[in-house]
Short mmCIF file of C-alpha atoms in Angstrom, two decimals:
data_model
loop_
_atom_site.label_atom_id
_atom_site.label_comp_id
_atom_site.label_asym_id
_atom_site.label_seq_id
_atom_site.Cartn_x
_atom_site.Cartn_y
_atom_site.Cartn_z
CA UNK Q 207 3.48 -54.02 109.84
CA UNK Q 208 6.09 -53.79 112.60
CA UNK Q 209 3.32 -52.74 115.00
CA UNK Q 210 1.47 -55.94 114.10
CA UNK Q 211 4.62 -57.93 114.72
CA UNK Q 212 5.16 -56.26 118.06
CA UNK Q 213 1.53 -56.89 119.11
CA UNK Q 214 1.79 -60.52 118.09
CA UNK Q 215 5.02 -60.80 120.04
CA UNK Q 216 3.39 -59.23 123.10
CA UNK Q 217 0.48 -61.65 122.86
CA UNK Q 218 2.84 -64.62 122.66
CA UNK Q 219 4.82 -63.38 125.65
CA UNK Q 220 1.59 -62.81 127.59
CA UNK Q 221 0.39 -66.32 126.80
CA UNK Q 222 3.72 -67.79 127.86
CA UNK Q 223 3.64 -65.96 131.20
CA UNK Q 224 0.01 -66.95 131.80
CA UNK Q 225 0.81 -70.60 131.03
CA UNK Q 226 3.80 -70.61 133.38
CA UNK Q 227 1.76 -69.00 136.17
CA UNK Q 228 -1.00 -71.57 135.68
CA UNK Q 229 1.52 -74.30 136.53
CA UNK Q 230 1.83 -72.87 140.04
CA UNK Q 231 -1.75 -74.05 140.58
CA UNK Q 232 -0.56 -77.66 140.67
CA UNK Q 233 2.05 -77.05 143.36
CA UNK Q 234 1.37 -79.33 146.31
CA UNK Q 235 0.01 -77.45 149.32
CA UNK Q 236 0.26 -78.59 152.89
CA UNK Q 237 -3.03 -78.08 154.69
CA UNK Q 238 -2.23 -80.15 157.79
CA UNK Q 239 -1.89 -77.15 160.12
CA UNK Q 240 -4.89 -75.27 158.81
CA UNK Q 241 -6.93 -78.49 158.91
CA UNK Q 242 -6.13 -78.86 162.59
CA UNK Q 243 -6.92 -75.20 163.35
CA UNK Q 244 -10.22 -75.28 161.48
CA UNK Q 245 -11.34 -78.63 162.88
CA UNK Q 246 -10.78 -77.24 166.38
CA UNK Q 247 -13.19 -74.44 165.61
CA UNK Q 248 -15.63 -76.21 163.31
CA UNK Q 249 -15.89 -79.84 164.40
CA UNK Q 250 -17.11 -82.09 161.63
CA UNK Q 251 -20.75 -83.13 162.05
CA UNK Q 252 -20.96 -85.86 164.69
CA UNK Q 253 -24.68 -85.91 165.35
CA UNK Q 254 -25.01 -89.56 164.48
CA UNK Q 255 -22.04 -90.60 166.59
CA UNK Q 256 -23.41 -88.73 169.60
CA UNK Q 257 -26.80 -90.38 169.23
CA UNK Q 258 -25.18 -93.81 169.03
CA UNK Q 259 -23.11 -93.21 172.16
CA UNK Q 260 -26.13 -92.16 174.24
CA UNK Q 261 -28.30 -95.02 173.01
CA UNK Q 262 -25.71 -97.82 173.15
CA UNK Q 263 -23.23 -97.03 175.96
CA UNK Q 264 -22.09 -100.68 176.45
CA UNK Q 265 -21.47 -101.25 172.78
CA UNK Q 266 -19.56 -97.97 172.67
CA UNK Q 267 -17.29 -99.05 175.55
CA UNK Q 268 -16.75 -102.46 173.92
CA UNK Q 269 -15.89 -100.79 170.60
CA UNK Q 270 -13.42 -98.49 172.35
CA UNK Q 271 -11.70 -101.45 174.04
CA UNK Q 272 -11.51 -103.29 170.74
CA UNK Q 273 -10.02 -100.25 169.03
CA UNK Q 274 -7.50 -99.80 171.85
CA UNK Q 275 -6.39 -103.42 171.70
CA UNK Q 276 -6.01 -103.17 167.90
CA UNK Q 277 -3.81 -100.10 168.27
CA UNK Q 278 -1.66 -101.87 170.89
CA UNK Q 279 -1.34 -104.89 168.59
CA UNK Q 280 -0.28 -102.75 165.63
CA UNK Q 281 2.29 -100.87 167.75
CA UNK Q 282 3.72 -104.13 169.12
CA UNK Q 283 3.91 -105.58 165.63
CA UNK Q 284 5.69 -102.49 164.32
CA UNK Q 285 8.22 -102.54 167.15
CA UNK Q 286 8.95 -106.23 166.88
CA UNK Q 287 9.11 -106.68 163.11
CA UNK Q 288 12.34 -106.52 161.12
CA UNK Q 289 13.09 -104.71 157.88
CA UNK Q 290 10.25 -104.45 155.39
CA UNK Q 291 10.11 -104.33 151.63
CA UNK Q 292 8.92 -101.20 149.87
CA UNK Q 293 7.17 -102.50 146.77
CA UNK Q 294 7.78 -100.55 143.53
CA UNK Q 295 4.03 -100.04 143.12
CA UNK Q 296 3.79 -98.56 146.60
CA UNK Q 297 6.71 -96.23 145.94
CA UNK Q 298 5.29 -95.18 142.56
CA UNK Q 299 2.01 -94.31 144.30
CA UNK Q 300 3.87 -92.30 146.94
CA UNK Q 301 5.53 -90.27 144.18
CA UNK Q 302 2.34 -89.78 142.18
CA UNK Q 303 0.34 -88.77 145.25
CA UNK Q 304 2.93 -86.19 146.26
CA UNK Q 305 3.22 -84.73 142.76
CA UNK Q 306 -0.56 -84.59 142.30
CA UNK Q 307 -1.05 -83.01 145.74
CA UNK Q 308 -3.24 -85.91 146.84
CA UNK Q 309 -1.43 -86.14 150.18
CA UNK Q 310 -0.68 -83.32 152.61
CA UNK Q 311 2.84 -82.04 152.16
CA UNK Q 312 4.80 -79.11 153.51
CA UNK Q 313 6.16 -76.60 151.03
CA UNK Q 314 9.84 -76.02 151.63
CA UNK Q 315 12.67 -74.59 149.60
CA UNK Q 316 15.68 -76.24 151.17
CA UNK Q 317 16.67 -79.57 152.67
CA UNK Q 318 17.42 -77.84 155.98
CA UNK Q 319 13.88 -76.46 156.09
CA UNK Q 320 12.50 -79.90 155.18
CA UNK Q 321 14.48 -81.56 157.97
CA UNK Q 322 13.30 -78.94 160.47
CA UNK Q 323 9.66 -79.41 159.45
CA UNK Q 324 9.81 -83.21 159.48
CA UNK Q 325 11.62 -83.22 162.80
CA UNK Q 326 8.86 -81.09 164.32
CA UNK Q 327 6.22 -83.49 163.00
CA UNK Q 328 8.11 -86.64 163.84
CA UNK Q 329 11.28 -86.34 165.97
CA UNK Q 330 12.55 -89.81 164.95
CA UNK Q 331 12.24 -89.15 161.24
CA UNK Q 332 15.27 -90.11 159.16
CA UNK Q 333 17.34 -87.08 158.20
CA UNK Q 334 17.16 -86.04 154.55
CA UNK Q 335 20.47 -85.60 152.75
CA UNK Q 336 21.50 -82.60 150.69
CA UNK Q 337 21.07 -82.99 146.95
CA UNK Q 338 23.03 -80.35 145.06
CA UNK Q 339 21.63 -79.10 141.73
CA UNK Q 340 18.08 -80.03 142.69
CA UNK Q 341 15.37 -77.57 143.57
CA UNK Q 342 13.56 -78.55 146.78
CA UNK Q 343 9.77 -78.15 146.62
CA UNK Q 344 7.96 -80.05 149.35
CA UNK Q 345 8.35 -82.72 151.98
CA UNK Q 346 6.26 -85.16 153.97
CA UNK Q 347 6.46 -88.29 156.10
CA UNK Q 348 5.17 -91.60 154.77
CA UNK Q 349 5.37 -95.08 156.14
CA UNK Q 350 5.66 -98.59 154.74
CA UNK Q 351 4.32 -101.19 157.17
CA UNK Q 352 4.87 -98.72 160.00
CA UNK Q 353 8.45 -97.98 159.04
CA UNK Q 354 8.96 -94.28 158.65
CA UNK Q 355 10.14 -92.74 155.41
CA UNK Q 356 11.06 -89.07 154.98
CA UNK Q 357 10.11 -87.93 151.50
CA UNK Q 358 11.15 -84.82 149.67
CA UNK Q 359 9.92 -83.65 146.29
CA UNK Q 360 12.76 -82.29 144.19
CA UNK Q 361 12.90 -80.81 140.75
CA UNK Q 362 15.88 -81.75 138.64
CA UNK Q 363 16.02 -80.07 135.24
CA UNK Q 364 12.34 -79.31 135.65
CA UNK Q 365 11.39 -82.95 136.29
CA UNK Q 366 9.82 -83.81 139.66
CA UNK Q 367 11.67 -86.51 141.58
CA UNK Q 368 10.73 -87.97 144.94
CA UNK Q 369 13.60 -88.89 147.24
CA UNK Q 370 12.53 -91.23 150.03
CA UNK Q 371 14.89 -91.88 152.93
CA UNK Q 372 14.54 -94.46 155.70
CA UNK Q 373 16.83 -96.12 158.21
CA UNK Q 374 18.64 -98.94 156.40
CA UNK Q 375 17.74 -101.30 159.26
CA UNK Q 376 14.03 -100.71 158.53
CA UNK Q 377 14.03 -101.41 154.81
CA UNK Q 378 14.95 -104.34 152.61
CA UNK Q 379 16.24 -103.96 149.08
CA UNK Q 380 13.90 -106.07 147.01
CA UNK Q 381 14.70 -108.51 144.22
CA UNK Q 382 15.48 -106.32 141.21
CA UNK Q 383 18.21 -105.98 138.58
CA UNK Q 384 21.36 -104.56 140.14
CA UNK Q 385 23.28 -101.88 138.27
CA UNK Q 386 26.66 -100.84 139.60
CA UNK Q 387 27.69 -97.28 138.97
CA UNK Q 388 30.84 -95.69 140.39
CA UNK Q 389 31.19 -98.63 142.73
CA UNK Q 390 27.66 -98.31 144.17
CA UNK Q 391 24.99 -101.00 143.68
CA UNK Q 392 21.55 -99.74 142.71
CA UNK Q 393 18.37 -101.81 142.43
CA UNK Q 394 16.71 -100.48 139.30
CA UNK Q 395 12.98 -100.86 138.70
CA UNK Q 396 10.20 -99.25 136.70
CA UNK Q 397 6.45 -98.87 137.04
CA UNK Q 398 4.89 -97.55 133.83
CA UNK Q 399 6.91 -94.52 132.76
CA UNK Q 400 8.29 -94.03 136.28
CA UNK Q 401 11.79 -95.21 137.00
CA UNK Q 402 13.15 -95.82 140.47
CA UNK Q 403 16.53 -96.64 141.92
CA UNK Q 404 17.13 -97.90 145.44
CA UNK Q 405 20.36 -98.17 147.36
CA UNK Q 406 21.82 -97.84 150.83
CA UNK Q 407 24.13 -95.04 151.84
CA UNK Q 408 25.60 -94.15 155.25
CA UNK Q 409 23.19 -96.42 157.12
CA UNK Q 410 20.21 -95.04 155.19
CA UNK Q 411 17.96 -96.60 152.59
CA UNK Q 412 17.39 -94.30 149.61
CA UNK Q 413 14.84 -94.47 146.84
CA UNK Q 414 14.63 -92.01 143.95
CA UNK Q 415 11.58 -92.03 141.74
CA UNK Q 416 10.76 -89.94 138.70
CA UNK Q 417 10.18 -89.80 134.98
CA UNK Q 418 13.90 -89.67 134.33
CA UNK Q 419 16.13 -92.38 132.87
CA UNK Q 420 17.45 -94.59 135.66
CA UNK Q 421 20.96 -93.44 134.75
CA UNK Q 422 20.03 -89.88 135.63
CA UNK Q 423 18.38 -91.01 138.86
CA UNK Q 424 21.62 -92.79 139.77
CA UNK Q 425 23.52 -89.58 139.04
CA UNK Q 426 21.23 -87.69 141.42
CA UNK Q 427 21.60 -90.47 144.02
CA UNK Q 428 25.38 -90.24 143.76
CA UNK Q 429 25.19 -86.54 144.65
CA UNK Q 430 23.40 -86.98 147.97
CA UNK Q 431 25.40 -85.85 151.00
CA UNK Q 432 24.36 -86.68 154.52
CA UNK E 161 -25.43 -68.18 164.10
CA UNK E 162 -24.20 -71.07 161.92
CA UNK E 163 -26.25 -74.22 162.21
CA UNK E 164 -25.56 -77.94 161.79
CA UNK E 165 -26.61 -77.41 158.17
CA UNK E 166 -23.89 -74.79 157.83
CA UNK E 167 -21.36 -77.26 159.22
CA UNK E 168 -22.47 -79.93 156.75
CA UNK E 169 -22.34 -77.41 153.90
CA UNK E 170 -18.94 -76.24 155.05
CA UNK E 171 -17.49 -79.75 154.88
CA UNK E 172 -19.23 -80.35 151.56
CA UNK E 173 -18.42 -77.11 149.75
CA UNK E 174 -15.55 -75.31 151.42
CA UNK E 175 -13.41 -78.13 152.82
CA UNK E 176 -12.46 -79.59 149.40
CA UNK E 177 -11.27 -76.11 148.32
CA UNK E 178 -9.18 -75.33 151.40
CA UNK E 179 -5.88 -76.12 149.62
CA UNK E 180 -6.74 -73.48 146.98
CA UNK E 181 -7.34 -70.93 149.72
CA UNK E 182 -4.11 -71.78 151.53
CA UNK E 183 -2.08 -71.68 148.32
CA UNK E 184 -3.60 -68.36 147.24
CA UNK E 185 -2.81 -66.82 150.64
CA UNK E 186 0.75 -68.17 150.50
CA UNK E 187 1.34 -66.66 147.07
CA UNK E 188 -0.29 -63.40 148.09
CA UNK E 189 1.67 -62.84 151.29
CA UNK E 190 5.42 -63.02 151.70
CA UNK E 191 5.02 -63.86 155.36
CA UNK E 192 3.92 -67.45 156.09
CA UNK E 193 2.24 -66.55 159.39
CA UNK E 194 0.15 -63.82 157.77
CA UNK E 195 -0.77 -66.20 154.96
CA UNK E 196 -1.97 -68.80 157.44
CA UNK E 197 -3.96 -66.22 159.40
CA UNK E 198 -5.66 -64.97 156.24
CA UNK E 199 -6.43 -68.49 155.04
CA UNK E 200 -7.89 -69.39 158.43
CA UNK E 201 -9.91 -66.19 158.59
CA UNK E 202 -11.25 -66.84 155.07
CA UNK E 203 -12.42 -70.34 155.94
CA UNK E 204 -14.08 -69.16 159.16
CA UNK E 205 -15.78 -66.27 157.37
CA UNK E 206 -17.01 -68.72 154.73
CA UNK E 207 -18.44 -70.91 157.48
CA UNK E 208 -20.27 -67.95 159.01
CA UNK E 209 -21.55 -66.91 155.58
CA UNK E 210 -22.97 -70.39 155.04
CA UNK E 211 -25.28 -69.78 157.97
CA UNK E 212 -27.05 -67.29 155.73
CA UNK E 213 -28.53 -68.07 152.32
CA UNK E 214 -25.85 -69.47 150.07
CA UNK E 215 -25.94 -69.82 146.31
CA UNK E 216 -24.71 -73.33 145.65
CA UNK E 217 -24.87 -72.95 141.89
CA UNK E 218 -22.20 -70.26 141.57
CA UNK E 219 -18.42 -70.63 141.32
CA UNK E 220 -17.53 -71.59 144.90
CA UNK E 221 -13.83 -70.98 144.39
CA UNK E 222 -14.45 -67.42 143.19
CA UNK E 223 -16.77 -66.92 146.17
CA UNK E 224 -13.99 -68.03 148.53
CA UNK E 225 -11.46 -65.73 146.86
CA UNK E 226 -13.89 -62.82 147.33
CA UNK E 227 -13.98 -63.67 151.05
CA UNK E 228 -10.20 -63.94 151.08
CA UNK E 229 -10.02 -60.49 149.51
CA UNK E 230 -12.13 -59.08 152.36
CA UNK E 231 -10.04 -60.88 154.98
CA UNK E 232 -6.90 -59.46 153.40
CA UNK E 233 -8.34 -55.93 153.32
CA UNK E 234 -9.50 -56.20 156.93
CA UNK E 235 -6.01 -57.14 157.90
CA UNK E 236 -4.56 -54.16 156.02
CA UNK E 237 -7.07 -51.89 157.74
CA UNK E 238 -6.06 -53.18 161.13
CA UNK E 239 -2.40 -52.66 160.35
CA UNK E 240 -2.77 -49.08 159.23
CA UNK E 241 -5.44 -46.73 160.49
CA UNK E 242 -6.03 -45.38 157.03
CA UNK E 243 -5.69 -47.83 154.20
CA UNK E 244 -4.25 -46.41 151.07
CA UNK E 245 -4.73 -48.89 148.30
CA UNK E 246 -2.23 -48.45 145.56
CA UNK E 247 -3.09 -45.78 143.11
CA UNK E 248 -2.50 -47.69 139.96
CA UNK E 249 -3.16 -44.63 137.83
CA UNK E 250 0.24 -43.41 138.99
CA UNK E 251 1.95 -46.54 137.83
CA UNK E 252 3.58 -46.77 134.45
CA UNK E 253 1.66 -48.48 131.68
CA UNK E 254 3.01 -51.64 130.12
CA UNK E 255 4.41 -49.63 127.24
CA UNK E 256 6.14 -47.27 129.64
CA UNK E 257 7.67 -49.96 131.81
CA UNK E 258 10.62 -50.02 129.53
CA UNK E 259 11.52 -51.68 126.33
CA UNK E 260 11.94 -55.28 127.32
CA UNK E 261 14.98 -56.80 125.82
CA UNK E 262 12.99 -58.75 123.25
CA UNK E 263 16.05 -60.64 122.05
CA UNK E 264 16.24 -62.29 125.47
CA UNK E 265 12.70 -63.59 125.18
CA UNK E 266 12.82 -65.78 122.11
CA UNK E 267 11.20 -69.10 122.96
CA UNK E 268 9.54 -67.56 126.03
CA UNK E 269 7.80 -70.77 127.11
CA UNK E 270 11.03 -72.75 127.40
CA UNK E 271 12.67 -69.84 129.16
CA UNK E 272 9.87 -69.45 131.69
CA UNK E 273 9.76 -73.20 132.32
CA UNK E 274 13.44 -72.93 133.21
CA UNK E 275 12.59 -70.81 136.24
CA UNK E 276 11.89 -72.61 139.47
CA UNK E 277 8.47 -72.24 141.06
CA UNK E 278 10.13 -70.36 143.92
CA UNK E 279 11.60 -67.82 141.47
CA UNK E 280 8.18 -67.32 139.88
CA UNK E 281 6.51 -66.87 143.27
CA UNK E 282 9.20 -64.40 144.40
CA UNK E 283 8.69 -62.37 141.21
CA UNK E 284 4.90 -62.42 141.76
CA UNK E 285 5.30 -61.28 145.34
CA UNK E 286 7.40 -58.32 144.24
CA UNK E 287 4.52 -56.92 142.16
CA UNK E 288 2.16 -54.19 143.44
CA UNK E 289 -0.79 -55.60 145.40
CA UNK E 290 -3.56 -55.02 142.85
CA UNK E 291 -1.47 -56.36 139.98
CA UNK E 292 -0.54 -59.40 142.06
CA UNK E 293 -4.20 -60.01 142.90
CA UNK E 294 -5.11 -59.84 139.23
CA UNK E 295 -2.44 -62.31 138.12
CA UNK E 296 -3.18 -64.66 141.01
CA UNK E 297 -6.87 -64.75 140.14
CA UNK E 298 -6.69 -64.78 136.37
CA UNK E 299 -3.50 -66.66 135.54
CA UNK E 300 -2.66 -68.77 138.58
CA UNK E 301 -6.16 -69.78 139.65
CA UNK E 302 -7.85 -69.52 136.28
CA UNK E 303 -10.78 -67.46 137.55
CA UNK E 304 -12.73 -65.86 134.66
CA UNK E 305 -12.07 -62.21 133.83
CA UNK E 306 -15.62 -61.18 134.73
CA UNK E 307 -15.46 -63.00 138.08
CA UNK E 308 -12.05 -61.49 138.80
CA UNK E 309 -13.49 -58.03 138.04
CA UNK E 310 -16.30 -58.68 140.53
CA UNK E 311 -13.93 -59.92 143.23
CA UNK E 312 -11.68 -56.90 142.84
CA UNK E 313 -14.64 -54.58 142.31
CA UNK E 314 -13.27 -52.99 139.14
CA UNK E 315 -14.54 -52.83 135.53
CA UNK E 316 -13.75 -55.70 133.18
CA UNK E 317 -11.48 -53.46 131.07
CA UNK E 318 -9.37 -52.70 134.12
CA UNK E 319 -8.82 -56.39 134.78
CA UNK E 320 -7.75 -56.94 131.19
CA UNK E 321 -5.27 -54.07 131.26
CA UNK E 322 -3.96 -55.05 134.69
CA UNK E 323 -3.42 -58.62 133.55
CA UNK E 324 -1.48 -57.45 130.51
CA UNK E 325 0.47 -54.90 132.55
CA UNK E 326 1.14 -57.46 135.26
CA UNK E 327 2.57 -60.04 132.86
CA UNK E 328 4.81 -57.38 131.39
CA UNK E 329 5.96 -56.30 134.87
CA UNK E 330 6.61 -59.92 135.78
CA UNK E 331 8.80 -60.38 132.71
CA UNK E 332 10.59 -57.19 133.64
CA UNK E 333 11.18 -58.54 137.14
CA UNK E 334 12.55 -61.77 135.71
CA UNK E 335 14.79 -60.06 133.18
CA UNK E 336 17.95 -60.07 135.35
CA UNK E 337 17.57 -63.84 135.75
CA UNK E 338 16.96 -64.23 132.01
CA UNK E 339 20.13 -62.28 131.24
CA UNK E 340 22.05 -64.46 133.67
CA UNK E 341 20.68 -67.64 132.06
CA UNK E 342 21.49 -66.37 128.57
CA UNK E 343 25.04 -65.47 129.62
CA UNK E 344 25.50 -68.98 130.99
CA UNK E 345 24.30 -70.41 127.67
CA UNK E 346 26.84 -68.43 125.67
CA UNK E 347 30.16 -70.18 125.07
CA UNK E 348 32.86 -68.42 127.06
CA UNK E 349 35.94 -67.33 125.15
CA UNK E 350 38.94 -69.60 125.67
CA UNK E 351 41.57 -67.96 127.86
CA UNK E 352 44.38 -66.44 125.83
CA UNK E 353 42.47 -66.72 122.58
CA UNK E 354 41.32 -63.44 121.11
CA UNK E 355 38.08 -63.85 119.23
CA UNK E 356 38.27 -62.30 115.78
CA UNK E 357 36.18 -59.23 115.30
CA UNK E 358 33.23 -59.63 113.04
CA UNK E 359 33.65 -57.83 109.80
#
């Protein structure tokens, strides 16, 4: 009888461990570096492109010029434009893409490591603040209308939260209900079951997104230290 | 010599699974540089293998993990002139590992979910190689037992016992953290107040 109990207990423990390990499968994985290394050695098939270039050299040159002028136009626009608005839907998608591993991210386990990684990728990236009591999982750079945003995926009480940071001069706080907590104004919004709070802090624009009550998100936001 | 067809196949079959390969290598190796080397070597070996006849109906992920296993073994061979794979027969069985403090493990799922992913990965990486391989294949990646047995070139029964033994070893490795968590949960006695002894 007690042997049966012990076996059943063992089975339950085994199942619990197996289930917890299976969750590691959904951890976001950064493949940017390996992608670059592999593409250098195995270029993607370009047979058709090559054929086009040999058969239509003038069109190819014209297309290149057009592409170049488009890039210049986009760069000029980005440099000249003022602060932009990060729409809640856009921010919700950023969070969902990071959590689902649909975008390349870098696995990190501290804010310092995240800042180092992001700085290597993009030297002008906004610095991420420290967030005590949150477990750091991954980071990446995103942009809204060419304004850079440093994003870090945190886990707070087991719930994934994305913290996006940009220069305050680059981002506008959109029209949304304002909640004041401990003297700080937060714009509070929701998309489906995702809540998000936005605020400015030390010359930075902050946005926290996750399936946590907005109150809790504000608590996390109040802990950030630049 | 891989052909254009191999390149097309590579981007069709292997490329979508590259994140699985990278993640597996990262969990397998403590060192990030080694993990990247092994992942890269695996993908290149897969590309070369596609130049030969390739069974497109099989489990492509399991096929890639088998290549990763070879890349990992090659690397071990290079590092030491004579590879000595762990003799698991010398290792204690699950029953011998020690009586786990069962009282700590009530509601195991909630307890395990309380650990961070990093803590779980660290505990995995502390396990012996063959046990780690088994848990990575069977539990983390969800590869079937039979396929895992083929990748590791051991009988099916061995995979089953290694999986069981591995989970038990993992719990054992996590036990100090569990004790710490449990202690934190317990109410601490108020200073100056002597708790009455239980009769």
